[in-house]
Short mmCIF file of C-alpha atoms and ligand atoms in Angstrom, two decimals:
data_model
loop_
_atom_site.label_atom_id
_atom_site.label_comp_id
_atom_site.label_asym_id
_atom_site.label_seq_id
_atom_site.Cartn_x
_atom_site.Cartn_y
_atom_site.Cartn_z
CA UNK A 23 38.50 15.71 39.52
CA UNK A 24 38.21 18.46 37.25
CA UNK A 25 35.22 19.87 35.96
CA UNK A 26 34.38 19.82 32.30
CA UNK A 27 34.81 23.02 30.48
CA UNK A 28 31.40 22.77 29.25
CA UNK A 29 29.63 23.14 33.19
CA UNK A 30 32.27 24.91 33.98
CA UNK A 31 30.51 27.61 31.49
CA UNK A 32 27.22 26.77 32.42
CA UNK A 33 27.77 27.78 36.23
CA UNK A 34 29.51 30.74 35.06
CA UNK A 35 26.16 31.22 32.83
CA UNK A 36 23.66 30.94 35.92
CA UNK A 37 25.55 33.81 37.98
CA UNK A 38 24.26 36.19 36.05
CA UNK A 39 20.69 35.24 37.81
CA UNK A 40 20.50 37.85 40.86
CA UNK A 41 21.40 36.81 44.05
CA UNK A 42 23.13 33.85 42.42
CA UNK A 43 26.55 33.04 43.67
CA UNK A 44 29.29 30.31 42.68
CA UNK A 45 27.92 27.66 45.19
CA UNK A 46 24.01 28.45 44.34
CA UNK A 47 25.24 28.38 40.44
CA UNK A 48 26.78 25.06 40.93
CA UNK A 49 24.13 23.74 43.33
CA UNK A 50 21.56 24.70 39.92
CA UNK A 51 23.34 23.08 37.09
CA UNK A 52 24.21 20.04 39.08
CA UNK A 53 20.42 19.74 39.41
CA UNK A 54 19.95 20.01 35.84
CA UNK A 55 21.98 17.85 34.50
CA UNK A 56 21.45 15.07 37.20
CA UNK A 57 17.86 15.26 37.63
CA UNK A 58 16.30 17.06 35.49
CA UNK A 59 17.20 17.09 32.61
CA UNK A 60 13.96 17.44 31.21
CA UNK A 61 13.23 20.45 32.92
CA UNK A 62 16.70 21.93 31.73
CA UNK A 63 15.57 21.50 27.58
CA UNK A 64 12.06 23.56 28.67
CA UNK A 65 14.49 26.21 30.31
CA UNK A 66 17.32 26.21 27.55
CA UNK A 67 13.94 26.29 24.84
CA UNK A 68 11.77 28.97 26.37
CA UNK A 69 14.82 31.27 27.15
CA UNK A 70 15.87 31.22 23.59
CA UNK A 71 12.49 31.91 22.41
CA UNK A 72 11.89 34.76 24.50
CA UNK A 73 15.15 36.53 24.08
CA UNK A 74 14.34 36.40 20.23
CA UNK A 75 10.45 37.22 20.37
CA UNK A 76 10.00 39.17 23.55
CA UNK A 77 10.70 42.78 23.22
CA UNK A 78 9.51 46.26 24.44
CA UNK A 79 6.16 48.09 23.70
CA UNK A 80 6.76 50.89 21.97
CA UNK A 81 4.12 53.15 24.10
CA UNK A 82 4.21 51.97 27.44
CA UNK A 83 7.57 49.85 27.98
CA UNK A 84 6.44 46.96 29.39
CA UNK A 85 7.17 43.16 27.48
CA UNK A 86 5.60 42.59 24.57
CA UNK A 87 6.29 40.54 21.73
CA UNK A 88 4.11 43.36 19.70
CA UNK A 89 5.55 46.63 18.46
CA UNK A 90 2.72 47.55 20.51
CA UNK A 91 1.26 45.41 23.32
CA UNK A 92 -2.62 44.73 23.61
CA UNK A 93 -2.93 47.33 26.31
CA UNK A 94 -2.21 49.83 24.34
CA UNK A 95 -3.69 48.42 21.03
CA UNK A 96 -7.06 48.55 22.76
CA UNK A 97 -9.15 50.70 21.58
CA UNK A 98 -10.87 51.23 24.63
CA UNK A 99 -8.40 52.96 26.84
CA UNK A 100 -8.72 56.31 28.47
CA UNK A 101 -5.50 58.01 26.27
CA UNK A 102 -5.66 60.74 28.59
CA UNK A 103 -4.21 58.94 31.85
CA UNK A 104 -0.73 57.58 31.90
CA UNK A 105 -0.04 55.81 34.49
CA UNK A 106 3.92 55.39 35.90
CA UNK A 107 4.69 51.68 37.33
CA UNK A 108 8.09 50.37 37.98
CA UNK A 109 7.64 46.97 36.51
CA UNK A 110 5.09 44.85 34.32
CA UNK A 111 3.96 43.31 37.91
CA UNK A 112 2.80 46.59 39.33
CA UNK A 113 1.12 46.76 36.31
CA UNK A 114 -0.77 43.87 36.05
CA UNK A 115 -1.88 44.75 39.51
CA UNK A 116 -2.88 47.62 38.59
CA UNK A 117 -5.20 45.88 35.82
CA UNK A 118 -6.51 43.31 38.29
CA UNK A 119 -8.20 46.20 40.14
CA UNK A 120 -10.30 47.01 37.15
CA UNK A 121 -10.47 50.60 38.67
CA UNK A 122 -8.15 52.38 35.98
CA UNK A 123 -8.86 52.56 31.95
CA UNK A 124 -6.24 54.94 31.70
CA UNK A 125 -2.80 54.03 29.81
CA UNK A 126 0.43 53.00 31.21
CA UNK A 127 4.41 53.41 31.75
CA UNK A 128 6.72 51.10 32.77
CA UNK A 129 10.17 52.42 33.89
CA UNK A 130 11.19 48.60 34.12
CA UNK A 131 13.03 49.96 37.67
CA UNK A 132 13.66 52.65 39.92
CA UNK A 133 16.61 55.30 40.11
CA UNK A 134 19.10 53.48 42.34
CA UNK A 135 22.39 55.28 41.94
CA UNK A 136 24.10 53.15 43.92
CA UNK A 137 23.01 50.59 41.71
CA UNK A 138 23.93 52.01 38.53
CA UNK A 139 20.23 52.92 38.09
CA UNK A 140 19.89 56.45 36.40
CA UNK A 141 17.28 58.50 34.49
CA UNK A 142 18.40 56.50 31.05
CA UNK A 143 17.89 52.99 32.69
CA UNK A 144 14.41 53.59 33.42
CA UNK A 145 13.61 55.20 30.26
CA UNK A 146 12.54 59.14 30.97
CA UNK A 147 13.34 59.87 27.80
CA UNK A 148 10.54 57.64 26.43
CA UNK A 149 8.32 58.57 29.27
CA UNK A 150 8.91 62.08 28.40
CA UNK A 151 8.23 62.05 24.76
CA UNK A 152 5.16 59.65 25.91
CA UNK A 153 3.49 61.93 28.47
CA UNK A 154 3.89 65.12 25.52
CA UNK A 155 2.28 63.23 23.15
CA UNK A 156 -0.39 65.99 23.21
CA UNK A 157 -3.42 63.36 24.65
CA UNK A 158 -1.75 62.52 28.18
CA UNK A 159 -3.28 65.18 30.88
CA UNK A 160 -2.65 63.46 33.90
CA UNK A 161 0.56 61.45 34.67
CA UNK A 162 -0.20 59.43 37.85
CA UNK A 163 3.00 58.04 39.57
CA UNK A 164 2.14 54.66 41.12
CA UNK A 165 5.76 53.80 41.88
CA UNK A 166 6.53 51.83 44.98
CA UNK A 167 6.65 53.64 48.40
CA UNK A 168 9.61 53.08 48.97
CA UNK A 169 12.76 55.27 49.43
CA UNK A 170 14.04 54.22 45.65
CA UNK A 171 10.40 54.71 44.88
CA UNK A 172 9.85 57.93 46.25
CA UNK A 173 13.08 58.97 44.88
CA UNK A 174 12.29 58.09 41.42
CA UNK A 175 8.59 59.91 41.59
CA UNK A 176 10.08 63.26 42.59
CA UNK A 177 12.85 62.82 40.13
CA UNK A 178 9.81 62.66 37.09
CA UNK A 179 7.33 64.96 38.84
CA UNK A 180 10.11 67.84 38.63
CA UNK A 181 10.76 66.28 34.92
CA UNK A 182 6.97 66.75 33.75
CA UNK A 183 6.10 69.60 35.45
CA UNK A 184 7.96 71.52 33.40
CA UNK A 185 5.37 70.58 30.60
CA UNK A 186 2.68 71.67 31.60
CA UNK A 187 0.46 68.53 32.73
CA UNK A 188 -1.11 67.54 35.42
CA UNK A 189 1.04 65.44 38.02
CA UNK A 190 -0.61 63.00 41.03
CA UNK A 191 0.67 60.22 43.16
CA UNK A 192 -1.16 56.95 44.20
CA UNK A 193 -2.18 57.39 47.81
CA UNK A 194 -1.10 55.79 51.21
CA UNK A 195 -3.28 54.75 53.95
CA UNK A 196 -5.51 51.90 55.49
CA UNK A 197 -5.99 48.83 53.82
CA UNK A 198 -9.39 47.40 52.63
CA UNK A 199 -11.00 45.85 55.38
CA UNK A 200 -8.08 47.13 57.76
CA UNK A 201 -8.69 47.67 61.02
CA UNK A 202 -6.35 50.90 62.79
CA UNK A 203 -5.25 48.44 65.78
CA UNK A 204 -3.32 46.55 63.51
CA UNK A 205 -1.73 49.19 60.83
CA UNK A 206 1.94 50.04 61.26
CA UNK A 207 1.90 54.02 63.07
CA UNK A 208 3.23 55.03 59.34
CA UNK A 209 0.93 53.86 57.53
CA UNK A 210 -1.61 55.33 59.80
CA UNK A 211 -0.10 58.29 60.08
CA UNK A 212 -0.03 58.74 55.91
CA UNK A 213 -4.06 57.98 56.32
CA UNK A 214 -4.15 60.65 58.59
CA UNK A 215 -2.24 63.32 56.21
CA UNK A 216 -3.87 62.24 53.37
CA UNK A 217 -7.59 62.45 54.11
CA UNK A 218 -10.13 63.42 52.18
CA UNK A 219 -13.62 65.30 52.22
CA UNK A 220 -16.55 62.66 51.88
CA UNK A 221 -19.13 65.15 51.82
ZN1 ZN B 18 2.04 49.03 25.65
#
């Protein structure tokens, strides 16, 4: 039997979903089509609409379908903060803990060279041109600890220090409500380096 040209397209369509190879691909738009069809309209629908409506913010980076995302627009915001995240996640997160007002960056990645990732993928030109904008003080870098992560926060410290403001990095340690028997030794061993006074 061969397979019409038309699915044939469509499983070529789904492999560019990561982690998504020919037998996955397949495995997907047999679903659709078989049984759910439904479900497959919603999909085709809302992808359509977002690719023509959903855009970036002009300030921090993240999705918007604003020139300028509510975030930003608020009035209420401390304009002095920025704060660096690698994707819109991190900073929702972030927002959750209702313990920054600052403003926000998001690199929408990390520098992976191996990946093709570089400084223009994740947008330091923008960030740049953001954090001189003659408001921002204080750039916090609250990308992931990771070894991309880490990577990518040296690579902008050394990038904005050259401007003149003031550089920090979210700190490691114990968890809320964490108990040292059951941290990993380096995560305890961050906590340790990174103390601070409390009197
Ligand atoms: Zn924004």
């Amino acid at each position: 039997m061969q397979t019409p040209a038309s699915l044939e397209q469509l499983i070529e369509a789904l492999r560019c979903l990561p982690g998504v190879g020919p037998k996955s691909a397949t495995r997907m738009a047999y679903h659709l089509l078989q049984r759910d069809r439904k479900g497959a309209n919603a999909l085709a629908i809302s992808l359509d609409t977002a690719l023509q409506v959903v855009s970036h913010c002009q300030f921090c980076n993240t999705f918007s379908e604003q020139p300028t995302c509510p975030t930003c627009a608020s009035g209420n915001r401390d304009n002095t903060l920025l704060c660096v995240v690698e994707m819109p996640t991190d900073m929702m997160m972030m927002e959750q803990t209702h313990a920054y007002q600052g403003m926000y960056f998001v690199l929408m990645g990390r520098l992976s060279p191996l990946d093709g990732v570089g400084p223009k993928e994740i947008h330091l030109e923008k960030l740049l041109k953001r954090a001189q904008d003659g408001l921002i003080k204080e750039v916090i870098l609250a990308t992931n600890y990771t070894v991309e992560g880490e990577a990518t926060a040296h690579y902008i410290s050394e990038l904005i220090s050259k401007h003149g403001v003031k550089i920090t990095r979210i700190a490691r340690g114990m968890p809320m409500g964490g108990e040292i028997k059951h941290v990993d030794s380096g995560t305890l061993a961050q906590a340790m380096m990174e103390r601070r006074n409390i009197v």
